[in-house]
Amino acid sequence: MRKLIVAGNWKMNTSVAEGVELAKKVSAYAVEKNLPEGKQIVIAPPFTHLASVAQVIDSNKVILAAQDCAATKNGAYTGEVSASMLKGIGVKAVILGHSERRQYFKENSEILLKKIKLALEEGLDVIFCVGETKDQREAGANLYFNVIKAQLVDTVFTLSEQDFAKIIIAYEPVWAIGTGLTATPEQAQEIHEFIRKEVANNYSQKVADDTTILYGGSCKSSNAKEIFAKKDVDGGLIGGAALKADEFGKIIDAR
């Protein structure tokens, strides 16, 4: 079933104590609002916070996600955190393919597919990010459509229909992350509609209709309602605005 989701990616922010307090506030908000079935809140704190945050949230109301996972199961990989380790501390989902991971850590489709498969093996849902850079956007529609299609074809579109059902797609225009720029509602809808059509072409219309597609890219309370109103936008992957409980709550209310 297509879900309505607002996910907060905290990135490399907050101390453990600050993160626990923020998580408590988000969880209390979720309990107070008693969200309807099919509407979900996701928070993705840093690795160091996950075990502590898992203890203070209502897991029936707030889904705990990690910001990444290793491309290997276990072994001599200093500094890595596996999908099974995440599952063991109460993590239910993982963000993969974020543009910052692609850009700074050179994660390509081959690496990302390994991560996706390992996460799915552990029963974790995957929020998979796709999006184009400023140069790709300005080069013309054909190019940025092709970029996004390739990001899907080389990874999640290789999955079985059963596994793909556990994938949440997040469209994040790279040019709108941390820049203060935001895609217009029309630009967001254009890409979300394109992604849904590609899902239908690769699987079926039913699968496409059931796929949740989020918008990420400088989304905040002042523009969330207008963006979320578009028919193919099912919520947001929120960055900086997720670090303030009140602001995050307003974004949740917008969907």
mmCIF file of N, CA and C in Angstrom, residues 66-144:
data_model
loop_
_atom_site.group_PDB
_atom_site.id
_atom_site.type_symbol
_atom_site.label_atom_id
_atom_site.label_comp_id
_atom_site.label_asym_id
_atom_site.label_seq_id
_atom_site.Cartn_x
_atom_site.Cartn_y
_atom_site.Cartn_z
ATOM 1 N N ALA A 66 18.543 4.164 9.893
ATOM 2 C CA ALA A 66 19.958 4.519 9.851
ATOM 3 C C ALA A 66 20.220 5.321 8.582
ATOM 4 N N GLN A 67 21.302 6.070 8.586
ATOM 5 C CA GLN A 67 21.637 6.906 7.439
ATOM 6 C C GLN A 67 22.440 6.166 6.373
ATOM 7 N N ASP A 68 22.866 4.945 6.693
ATOM 8 C CA ASP A 68 23.683 4.169 5.764
ATOM 9 C C ASP A 68 23.877 2.788 6.367
ATOM 10 N N CYS A 69 24.426 1.861 5.594
ATOM 11 C CA CYS A 69 24.888 0.581 6.132
ATOM 12 C C CYS A 69 26.035 0.091 5.266
ATOM 13 N N ALA A 70 26.756 -0.910 5.747
ATOM 14 C CA ALA A 70 27.903 -1.439 5.009
ATOM 15 C C ALA A 70 27.462 -2.242 3.798
ATOM 16 N N ALA A 71 28.386 -2.387 2.860
ATOM 17 C CA ALA A 71 28.131 -3.192 1.658
ATOM 18 C C ALA A 71 28.588 -4.632 1.851
ATOM 19 N N THR A 72 28.959 -4.978 3.082
ATOM 20 C CA THR A 72 29.389 -6.336 3.418
ATOM 21 C C THR A 72 28.680 -6.786 4.693
ATOM 22 N N LYS A 73 28.584 -8.105 4.885
ATOM 23 C CA LYS A 73 27.866 -8.645 6.047
ATOM 24 C C LYS A 73 28.634 -8.466 7.344
ATOM 25 N N ASN A 74 29.937 -8.778 7.313
ATOM 26 C CA ASN A 74 30.766 -8.709 8.512
ATOM 27 C C ASN A 74 32.223 -8.853 8.094
ATOM 28 N N GLY A 75 33.129 -8.825 9.074
ATOM 29 C CA GLY A 75 34.525 -9.062 8.765
ATOM 30 C C GLY A 75 35.439 -7.893 9.090
ATOM 31 N N ALA A 76 36.616 -7.900 8.480
ATOM 32 C CA ALA A 76 37.659 -6.916 8.781
ATOM 33 C C ALA A 76 37.434 -5.636 7.974
ATOM 34 N N TYR A 77 36.415 -4.909 8.369
ATOM 35 C CA TYR A 77 36.061 -3.650 7.689
ATOM 36 C C TYR A 77 35.944 -2.548 8.748
ATOM 37 N N THR A 78 37.085 -2.079 9.192
ATOM 38 C CA THR A 78 37.145 -1.124 10.291
ATOM 39 C C THR A 78 36.268 0.093 10.033
ATOM 40 N N GLY A 79 35.428 0.397 11.006
ATOM 41 C CA GLY A 79 34.570 1.580 10.927
ATOM 42 C C GLY A 79 33.226 1.361 10.288
ATOM 43 N N GLU A 80 32.994 0.191 9.703
ATOM 44 C CA GLU A 80 31.733 -0.079 9.027
ATOM 45 C C GLU A 80 30.669 -0.601 10.002
ATOM 46 N N VAL A 81 29.417 -0.418 9.640
ATOM 47 C CA VAL A 81 28.284 -0.879 10.448
ATOM 48 C C VAL A 81 27.352 -1.669 9.543
ATOM 49 N N SER A 82 27.145 -2.928 9.873
ATOM 50 C CA SER A 82 26.377 -3.811 8.997
ATOM 51 C C SER A 82 24.873 -3.677 9.203
ATOM 52 N N ALA A 83 24.133 -4.155 8.226
ATOM 53 C CA ALA A 83 22.668 -4.149 8.319
ATOM 54 C C ALA A 83 22.193 -4.994 9.488
ATOM 55 N N SER A 84 22.852 -6.123 9.739
ATOM 56 C CA SER A 84 22.436 -6.986 10.852
ATOM 57 C C SER A 84 22.681 -6.313 12.196
ATOM 58 N N MET A 85 23.765 -5.536 12.315
ATOM 59 C CA MET A 85 24.024 -4.779 13.545
ATOM 60 C C MET A 85 22.921 -3.753 13.790
ATOM 61 N N LEU A 86 22.521 -3.105 12.720
ATOM 62 C CA LEU A 86 21.456 -2.100 12.833
ATOM 63 C C LEU A 86 20.143 -2.745 13.263
ATOM 64 N N LYS A 87 19.812 -3.854 12.631
ATOM 65 C CA LYS A 87 18.586 -4.559 12.993
ATOM 66 C C LYS A 87 18.604 -4.946 14.465
ATOM 67 N N GLY A 88 19.776 -5.344 14.957
ATOM 68 C CA GLY A 88 19.902 -5.812 16.330
ATOM 69 C C GLY A 88 19.644 -4.768 17.385
ATOM 70 N N ILE A 89 19.699 -3.482 17.022
ATOM 71 C CA ILE A 89 19.432 -2.430 18.011
ATOM 72 C C ILE A 89 18.096 -1.729 17.764
ATOM 73 N N GLY A 90 17.264 -2.323 16.911
ATOM 74 C CA GLY A 90 15.923 -1.778 16.730
ATOM 75 C C GLY A 90 15.696 -0.917 15.515
ATOM 76 N N VAL A 91 16.694 -0.837 14.628
ATOM 77 C CA VAL A 91 16.535 -0.071 13.392
ATOM 78 C C VAL A 91 15.606 -0.830 12.445
ATOM 79 N N LYS A 92 14.702 -0.100 11.790
ATOM 80 C CA LYS A 92 13.718 -0.718 10.896
ATOM 81 C C LYS A 92 13.924 -0.359 9.419
ATOM 82 N N ALA A 93 14.713 0.671 9.168
ATOM 83 C CA ALA A 93 14.893 1.137 7.786
ATOM 84 C C ALA A 93 16.272 1.754 7.643
ATOM 85 N N VAL A 94 16.698 1.956 6.393
ATOM 86 C CA VAL A 94 17.997 2.564 6.142
ATOM 87 C C VAL A 94 17.916 3.446 4.892
ATOM 88 N N ILE A 95 18.568 4.592 4.952
ATOM 89 C CA ILE A 95 18.665 5.490 3.802
ATOM 90 C C ILE A 95 19.891 5.087 2.991
ATOM 91 N N LEU A 96 19.716 4.851 1.703
ATOM 92 C CA LEU A 96 20.827 4.479 0.838
ATOM 93 C C LEU A 96 20.816 5.332 -0.435
ATOM 94 N N GLY A 97 22.001 5.585 -0.964
ATOM 95 C CA GLY A 97 22.095 6.341 -2.208
ATOM 96 C C GLY A 97 21.980 7.842 -2.053
ATOM 97 N N HIS A 98 22.057 8.351 -0.819
ATOM 98 C CA HIS A 98 21.976 9.798 -0.647
ATOM 99 C C HIS A 98 23.084 10.478 -1.439
ATOM 100 N N SER A 99 22.781 11.629 -1.988
ATOM 101 C CA SER A 99 23.735 12.309 -2.877
ATOM 102 C C SER A 99 25.062 12.602 -2.183
ATOM 103 N N GLU A 100 25.021 12.823 -0.883
ATOM 104 C CA GLU A 100 26.266 13.093 -0.160
ATOM 105 C C GLU A 100 27.139 11.841 -0.090
ATOM 106 N N ARG A 101 26.506 10.672 0.021
ATOM 107 C CA ARG A 101 27.260 9.418 -0.016
ATOM 108 C C ARG A 101 27.824 9.175 -1.421
ATOM 109 N N ARG A 102 27.036 9.488 -2.424
ATOM 110 C CA ARG A 102 27.511 9.318 -3.803
ATOM 111 C C ARG A 102 28.681 10.266 -4.091
ATOM 112 N N GLN A 103 28.552 11.515 -3.651
ATOM 113 C CA GLN A 103 29.549 12.531 -3.981
ATOM 114 C C GLN A 103 30.821 12.389 -3.150
ATOM 115 N N TYR A 104 30.687 12.331 -1.822
ATOM 116 C CA TYR A 104 31.855 12.377 -0.954
ATOM 117 C C TYR A 104 32.527 11.014 -0.773
ATOM 118 N N PHE A 105 31.744 9.948 -0.868
ATOM 119 C CA PHE A 105 32.284 8.608 -0.612
ATOM 120 C C PHE A 105 32.288 7.727 -1.860
ATOM 121 N N LYS A 106 31.994 8.357 -3.001
ATOM 122 C CA LYS A 106 32.104 7.708 -4.314
ATOM 123 C C LYS A 106 31.301 6.413 -4.411
ATOM 124 N N GLU A 107 30.125 6.406 -3.806
ATOM 125 C CA GLU A 107 29.277 5.218 -3.884
ATOM 126 C C GLU A 107 28.588 5.157 -5.243
ATOM 127 N N ASN A 108 28.833 4.085 -5.969
ATOM 128 C CA ASN A 108 28.223 3.906 -7.283
ATOM 129 C C ASN A 108 27.100 2.872 -7.202
ATOM 130 N N SER A 109 26.495 2.599 -8.327
ATOM 131 C CA SER A 109 25.347 1.689 -8.348
ATOM 132 C C SER A 109 25.715 0.283 -7.902
ATOM 133 N N GLU A 110 26.922 -0.162 -8.228
ATOM 134 C CA GLU A 110 27.350 -1.506 -7.823
ATOM 135 C C GLU A 110 27.414 -1.623 -6.301
ATOM 136 N N ILE A 111 27.999 -0.633 -5.656
ATOM 137 C CA ILE A 111 28.088 -0.627 -4.196
ATOM 138 C C ILE A 111 26.698 -0.525 -3.580
ATOM 139 N N LEU A 112 25.888 0.367 -4.135
ATOM 140 C CA LEU A 112 24.560 0.599 -3.575
ATOM 141 C C LEU A 112 23.676 -0.638 -3.689
ATOM 142 N N LEU A 113 23.790 -1.368 -4.779
ATOM 143 C CA LEU A 113 22.981 -2.578 -4.927
ATOM 144 C C LEU A 113 23.370 -3.620 -3.883
ATOM 145 N N LYS A 114 24.643 -3.726 -3.577
ATOM 146 C CA LYS A 114 25.080 -4.641 -2.515
ATOM 147 C C LYS A 114 24.456 -4.244 -1.180
ATOM 148 N N LYS A 115 24.474 -2.952 -0.893
ATOM 149 C CA LYS A 115 23.896 -2.465 0.354
ATOM 150 C C LYS A 115 22.389 -2.724 0.405
ATOM 151 N N ILE A 116 21.718 -2.453 -0.692
ATOM 152 C CA ILE A 116 20.273 -2.659 -0.764
ATOM 153 C C ILE A 116 19.926 -4.113 -0.474
ATOM 154 N N LYS A 117 20.622 -5.026 -1.113
ATOM 155 C CA LYS A 117 20.326 -6.448 -0.949
ATOM 156 C C LYS A 117 20.586 -6.912 0.481
ATOM 157 N N LEU A 118 21.667 -6.441 1.094
ATOM 158 C CA LEU A 118 21.966 -6.820 2.471
ATOM 159 C C LEU A 118 20.926 -6.255 3.435
ATOM 160 N N ALA A 119 20.497 -5.026 3.200
ATOM 161 C CA ALA A 119 19.456 -4.429 4.047
ATOM 162 C C ALA A 119 18.154 -5.207 3.937
ATOM 163 N N LEU A 120 17.772 -5.560 2.724
ATOM 164 C CA LEU A 120 16.538 -6.314 2.519
ATOM 165 C C LEU A 120 16.624 -7.703 3.139
ATOM 166 N N GLU A 121 17.784 -8.332 3.076
ATOM 167 C CA GLU A 121 17.971 -9.647 3.696
ATOM 168 C C GLU A 121 17.712 -9.599 5.198
ATOM 169 N N GLU A 122 18.006 -8.459 5.804
ATOM 170 C CA GLU A 122 17.794 -8.297 7.242
ATOM 171 C C GLU A 122 16.387 -7.797 7.574
ATOM 172 N N GLY A 123 15.572 -7.640 6.548
ATOM 173 C CA GLY A 123 14.199 -7.199 6.783
ATOM 174 C C GLY A 123 14.043 -5.705 6.969
ATOM 175 N N LEU A 124 15.064 -4.942 6.585
ATOM 176 C CA LEU A 124 14.984 -3.490 6.698
ATOM 177 C C LEU A 124 14.334 -2.904 5.447
ATOM 178 N N ASP A 125 13.497 -1.901 5.637
ATOM 179 C CA ASP A 125 13.004 -1.135 4.497
ATOM 180 C C ASP A 125 14.126 -0.216 4.025
ATOM 181 N N VAL A 126 14.087 0.146 2.752
ATOM 182 C CA VAL A 126 15.134 0.995 2.173
ATOM 183 C C VAL A 126 14.519 2.263 1.610
ATOM 184 N N ILE A 127 15.036 3.392 2.061
ATOM 185 C CA ILE A 127 14.724 4.677 1.431
ATOM 186 C C ILE A 127 15.857 4.947 0.456
ATOM 187 N N PHE A 128 15.561 4.822 -0.838
ATOM 188 C CA PHE A 128 16.604 4.910 -1.862
ATOM 189 C C PHE A 128 16.528 6.253 -2.575
ATOM 190 N N CYS A 129 17.632 6.985 -2.548
ATOM 191 C CA CYS A 129 17.665 8.344 -3.081
ATOM 192 C C CYS A 129 18.168 8.399 -4.517
ATOM 193 N N VAL A 130 17.514 9.208 -5.315
ATOM 194 C CA VAL A 130 17.950 9.483 -6.686
ATOM 195 C C VAL A 130 17.833 10.982 -6.933
ATOM 196 N N GLY A 131 18.596 11.471 -7.885
ATOM 197 C CA GLY A 131 18.495 12.893 -8.203
ATOM 198 C C GLY A 131 19.631 13.363 -9.080
ATOM 199 N N GLU A 132 19.449 14.536 -9.671
ATOM 200 C CA GLU A 132 20.404 15.075 -10.636
ATOM 201 C C GLU A 132 21.142 16.274 -10.059
ATOM 202 N N THR A 133 22.330 16.530 -10.583
ATOM 203 C CA THR A 133 23.117 17.690 -10.179
ATOM 204 C C THR A 133 22.628 18.934 -10.918
ATOM 205 N N LYS A 134 23.178 20.073 -10.536
ATOM 206 C CA LYS A 134 22.825 21.336 -11.187
ATOM 207 C C LYS A 134 23.214 21.307 -12.671
ATOM 208 N N ASP A 135 24.399 20.809 -12.972
ATOM 209 C CA ASP A 135 24.848 20.738 -14.369
ATOM 210 C C ASP A 135 23.933 19.827 -15.188
ATOM 211 N N GLN A 136 23.553 18.713 -14.617
ATOM 212 C CA GLN A 136 22.671 17.778 -15.324
ATOM 213 C C GLN A 136 21.286 18.380 -15.530
ATOM 214 N N ARG A 137 20.801 19.105 -14.551
ATOM 215 C CA ARG A 137 19.494 19.773 -14.683
ATOM 216 C C ARG A 137 19.538 20.817 -15.783
ATOM 217 N N GLU A 138 20.599 21.600 -15.822
ATOM 218 C CA GLU A 138 20.681 22.704 -16.779
ATOM 219 C C GLU A 138 21.020 22.246 -18.190
ATOM 220 N N ALA A 139 21.471 20.999 -18.322
ATOM 221 C CA ALA A 139 21.824 20.475 -19.642
ATOM 222 C C ALA A 139 20.592 20.085 -20.457
ATOM 223 N N GLY A 140 19.432 20.036 -19.803
ATOM 224 C CA GLY A 140 18.200 19.731 -20.519
ATOM 225 C C GLY A 140 17.455 18.552 -19.928
ATOM 226 N N ALA A 141 16.154 18.513 -20.189
ATOM 227 C CA ALA A 141 15.289 17.511 -19.575
ATOM 228 C C ALA A 141 15.702 16.090 -19.914
ATOM 229 N N ASN A 142 16.099 15.855 -21.152
ATOM 230 C CA ASN A 142 16.456 14.500 -21.535
ATOM 231 C C ASN A 142 17.584 13.946 -20.678
ATOM 232 N N LEU A 143 18.554 14.799 -20.357
ATOM 233 C CA LEU A 143 19.689 14.327 -19.576
ATOM 234 C C LEU A 143 19.277 13.999 -18.149
ATOM 235 N N TYR A 144 18.565 14.910 -17.472
ATOM 236 C CA TYR A 144 18.265 14.609 -16.074
ATOM 237 C C TYR A 144 17.256 13.475 -15.940
#
